[in-house]
Short mmCIF file of C-alpha atoms in Angstrom, two decimals:
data_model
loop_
_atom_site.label_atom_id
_atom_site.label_comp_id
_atom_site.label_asym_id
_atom_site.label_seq_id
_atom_site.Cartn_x
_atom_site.Cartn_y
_atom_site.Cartn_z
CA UNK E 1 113.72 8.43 -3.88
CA UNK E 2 112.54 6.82 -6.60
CA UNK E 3 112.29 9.55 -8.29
CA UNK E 4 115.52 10.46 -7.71
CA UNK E 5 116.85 6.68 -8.58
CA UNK E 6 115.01 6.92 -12.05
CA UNK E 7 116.78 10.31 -12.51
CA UNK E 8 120.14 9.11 -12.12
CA UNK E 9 119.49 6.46 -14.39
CA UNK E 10 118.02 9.05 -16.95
CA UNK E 11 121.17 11.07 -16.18
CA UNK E 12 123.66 10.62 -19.55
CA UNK E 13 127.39 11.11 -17.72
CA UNK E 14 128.79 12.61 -20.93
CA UNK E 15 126.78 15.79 -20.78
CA UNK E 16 126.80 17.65 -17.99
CA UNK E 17 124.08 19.04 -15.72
CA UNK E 18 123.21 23.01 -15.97
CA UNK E 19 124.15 23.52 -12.48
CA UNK E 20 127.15 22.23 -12.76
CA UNK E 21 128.06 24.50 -16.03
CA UNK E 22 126.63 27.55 -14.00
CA UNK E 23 128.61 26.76 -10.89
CA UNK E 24 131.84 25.99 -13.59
CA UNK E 25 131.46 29.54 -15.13
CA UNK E 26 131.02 31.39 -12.16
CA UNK E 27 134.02 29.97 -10.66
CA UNK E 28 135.96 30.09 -13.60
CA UNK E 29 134.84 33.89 -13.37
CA UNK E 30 135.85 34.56 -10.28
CA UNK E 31 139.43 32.72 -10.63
CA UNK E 32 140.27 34.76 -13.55
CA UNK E 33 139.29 38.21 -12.28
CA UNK E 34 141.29 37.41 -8.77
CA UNK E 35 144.44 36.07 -11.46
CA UNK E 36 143.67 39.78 -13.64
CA UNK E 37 143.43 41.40 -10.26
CA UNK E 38 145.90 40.36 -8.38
CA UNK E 39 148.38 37.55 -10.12
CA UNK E 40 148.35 39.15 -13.60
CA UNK E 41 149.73 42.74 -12.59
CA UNK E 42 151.94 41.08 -9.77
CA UNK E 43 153.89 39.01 -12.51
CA UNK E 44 153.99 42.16 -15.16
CA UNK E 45 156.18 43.76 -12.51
CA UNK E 46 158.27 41.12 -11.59
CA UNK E 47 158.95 40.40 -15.50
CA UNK E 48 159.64 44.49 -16.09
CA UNK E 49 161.98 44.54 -12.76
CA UNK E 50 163.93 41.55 -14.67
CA UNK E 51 163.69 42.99 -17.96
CA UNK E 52 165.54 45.98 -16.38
CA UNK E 53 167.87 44.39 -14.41
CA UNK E 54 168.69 42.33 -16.86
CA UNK E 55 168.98 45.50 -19.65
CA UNK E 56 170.76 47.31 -16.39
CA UNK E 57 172.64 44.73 -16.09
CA UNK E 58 173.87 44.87 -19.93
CA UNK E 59 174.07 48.54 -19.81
CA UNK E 60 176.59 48.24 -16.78
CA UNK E 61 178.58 45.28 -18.95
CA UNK E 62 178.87 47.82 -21.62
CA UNK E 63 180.11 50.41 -19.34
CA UNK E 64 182.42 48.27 -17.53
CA UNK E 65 183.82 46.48 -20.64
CA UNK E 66 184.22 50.26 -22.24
CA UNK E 67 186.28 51.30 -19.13
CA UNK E 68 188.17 48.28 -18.89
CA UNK E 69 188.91 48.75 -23.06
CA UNK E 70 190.06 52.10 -22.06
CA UNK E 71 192.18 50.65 -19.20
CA UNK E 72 193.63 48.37 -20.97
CA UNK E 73 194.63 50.90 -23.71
CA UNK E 74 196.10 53.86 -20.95
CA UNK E 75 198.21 50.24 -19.47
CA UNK E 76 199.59 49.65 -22.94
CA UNK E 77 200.06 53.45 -22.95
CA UNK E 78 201.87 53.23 -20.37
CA UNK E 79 203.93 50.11 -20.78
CA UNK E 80 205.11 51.29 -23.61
CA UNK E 81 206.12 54.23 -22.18
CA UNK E 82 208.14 52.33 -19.50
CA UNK E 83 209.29 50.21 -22.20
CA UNK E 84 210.41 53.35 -23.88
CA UNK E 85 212.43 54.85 -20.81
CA UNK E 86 213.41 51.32 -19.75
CA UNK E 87 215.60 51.40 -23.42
CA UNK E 88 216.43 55.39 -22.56
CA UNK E 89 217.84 54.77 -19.09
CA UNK E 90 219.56 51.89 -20.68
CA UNK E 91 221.25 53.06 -23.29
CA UNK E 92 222.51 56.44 -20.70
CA UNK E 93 223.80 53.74 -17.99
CA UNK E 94 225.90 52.01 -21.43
CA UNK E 95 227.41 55.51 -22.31
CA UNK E 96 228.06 56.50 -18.87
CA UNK E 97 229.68 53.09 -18.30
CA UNK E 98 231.71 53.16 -21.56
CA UNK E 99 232.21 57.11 -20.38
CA UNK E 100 233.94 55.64 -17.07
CA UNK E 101 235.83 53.02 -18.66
CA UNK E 102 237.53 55.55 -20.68
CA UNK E 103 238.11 58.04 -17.58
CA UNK E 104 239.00 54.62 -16.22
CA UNK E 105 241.27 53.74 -18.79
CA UNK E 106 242.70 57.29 -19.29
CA UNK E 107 243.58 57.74 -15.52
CA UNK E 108 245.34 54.38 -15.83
CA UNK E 109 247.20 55.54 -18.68
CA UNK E 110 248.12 58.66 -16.81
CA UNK E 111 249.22 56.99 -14.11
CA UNK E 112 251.51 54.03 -15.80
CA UNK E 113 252.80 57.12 -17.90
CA UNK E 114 253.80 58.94 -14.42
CA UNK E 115 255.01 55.87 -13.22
CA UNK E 116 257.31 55.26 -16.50
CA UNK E 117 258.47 58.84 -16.48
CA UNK E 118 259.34 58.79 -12.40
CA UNK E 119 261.43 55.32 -13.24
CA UNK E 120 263.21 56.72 -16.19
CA UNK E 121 264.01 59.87 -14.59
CA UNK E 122 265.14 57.86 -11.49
CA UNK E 123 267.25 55.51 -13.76
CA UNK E 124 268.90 58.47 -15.49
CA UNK E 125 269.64 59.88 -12.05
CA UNK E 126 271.04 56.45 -10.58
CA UNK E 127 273.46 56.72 -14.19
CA UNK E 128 274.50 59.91 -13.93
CA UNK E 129 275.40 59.07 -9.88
CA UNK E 130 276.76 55.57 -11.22
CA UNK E 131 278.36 57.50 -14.20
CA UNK E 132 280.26 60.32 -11.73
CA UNK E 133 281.06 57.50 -9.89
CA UNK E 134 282.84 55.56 -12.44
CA UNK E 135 284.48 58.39 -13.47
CA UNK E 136 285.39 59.69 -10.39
CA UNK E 137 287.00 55.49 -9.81
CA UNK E 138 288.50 55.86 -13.37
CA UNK E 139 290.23 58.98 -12.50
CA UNK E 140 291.54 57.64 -9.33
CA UNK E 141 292.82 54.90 -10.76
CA UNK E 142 294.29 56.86 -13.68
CA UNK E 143 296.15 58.70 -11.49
CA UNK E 144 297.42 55.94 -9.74
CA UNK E 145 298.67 53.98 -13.10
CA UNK E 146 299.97 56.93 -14.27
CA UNK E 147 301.89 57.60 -11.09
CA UNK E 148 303.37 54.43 -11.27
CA UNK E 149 304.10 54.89 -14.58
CA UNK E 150 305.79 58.18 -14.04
CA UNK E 151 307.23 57.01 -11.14
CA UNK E 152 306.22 59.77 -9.04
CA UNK E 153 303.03 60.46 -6.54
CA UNK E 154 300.80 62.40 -7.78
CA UNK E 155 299.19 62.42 -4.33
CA UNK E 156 299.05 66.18 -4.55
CA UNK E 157 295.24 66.73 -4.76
CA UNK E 158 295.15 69.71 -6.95
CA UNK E 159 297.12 68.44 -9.76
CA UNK E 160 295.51 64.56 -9.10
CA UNK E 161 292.52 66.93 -9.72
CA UNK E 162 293.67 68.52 -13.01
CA UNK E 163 295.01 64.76 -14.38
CA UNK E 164 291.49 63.76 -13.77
CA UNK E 165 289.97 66.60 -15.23
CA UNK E 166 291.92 66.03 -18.17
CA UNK E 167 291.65 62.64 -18.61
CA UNK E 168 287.44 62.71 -18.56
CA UNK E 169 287.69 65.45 -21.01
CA UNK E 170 289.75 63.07 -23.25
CA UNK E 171 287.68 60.29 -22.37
CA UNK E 172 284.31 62.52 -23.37
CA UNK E 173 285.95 63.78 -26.46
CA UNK E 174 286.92 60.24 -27.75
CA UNK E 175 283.51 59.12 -26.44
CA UNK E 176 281.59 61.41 -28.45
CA UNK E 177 283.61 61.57 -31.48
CA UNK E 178 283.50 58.03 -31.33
CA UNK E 179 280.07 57.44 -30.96
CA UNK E 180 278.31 56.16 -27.77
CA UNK E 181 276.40 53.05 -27.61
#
């Protein structure tokens, strides 16, 4: 023990004893050939498998981002084509509305026309009935004045008839050389 007491005191803690460096190298050894063994090639193929799903993963942006460009362009394709036959179907529903108005319109016309021409031929039928009427009370009475005037009846039907006759024919010719209003 003393020997080993005088040893330790001979012992200089800076340097370090040869067993100590052997057993250091040795397991220093052995720790890196179980890392290149074992760690090492484990971590080179988790790093590639990220390094390709992360490339993948890029190459499947590009993709998607290319499909979604062309998307995006057959959309405004096609907007624009609805856009396009929005302004077609438009523009057909304004001419067949102004087309309607006008069979509208016409129709109307049509109709107030027929409906002017019924009343004016009806009015010129109630004045020719209201005209043979007058004519027919003219004539009566004309007979009558004249029968007083005479002083005899001209009852008789046949020559009240002829009076009559006569007396419209004057009245028409004095009428018409006259001038109506």
């Amino acid at each position: 023990m003393v020997y080993l007491a005088a040893e330790e005191v001979e012992h200089n803690p800076i340097v370090p004893l040869w067993q100590e460096v052997v057993l250091g190298f040795i397991a220093f050894g052995l720790l890196c050939f179980v890392l290149m063994k074992f760690v090492f090639p484990r971590m080179e193929e988790t790093f590639r498998a990220r390094v390709d799903a992360i490339e993948g993963g890029i190459k499947r942006a590009e993709e998607a981002q290319a499909e979604a460009n062309k998307l995006l362009e057959q959309y405004r394709a096609q907007l624009a084509e609805a856009r396009t036959e929005a302004a077609r179907i438009r523009d057909e529903a304004r001419a067949d509305a102004e087309g309607i108005r006008q069979d509208v319109l016409a129709k109307a016309r049509e109709e107030s026309d027929r409906i002017i021409s019924a009343g004016r031929e009806q009015l010129a039928a109630q004045r020719e009935s209201i005209v043979r009427e007058l004519r027919q009370e003219v004539g009566t009475l004309a007979v009558d004045l004249a029968g007083r005037i005479v002083g005899e009846s001209l009852a008789d039907e046949a020559r009240t008839r002829g009076t009559v006759d006569r007396f419209i024919a004057e009245l028409d010719t004095t009428g018409t050389s006259g001038g109506r209003r």
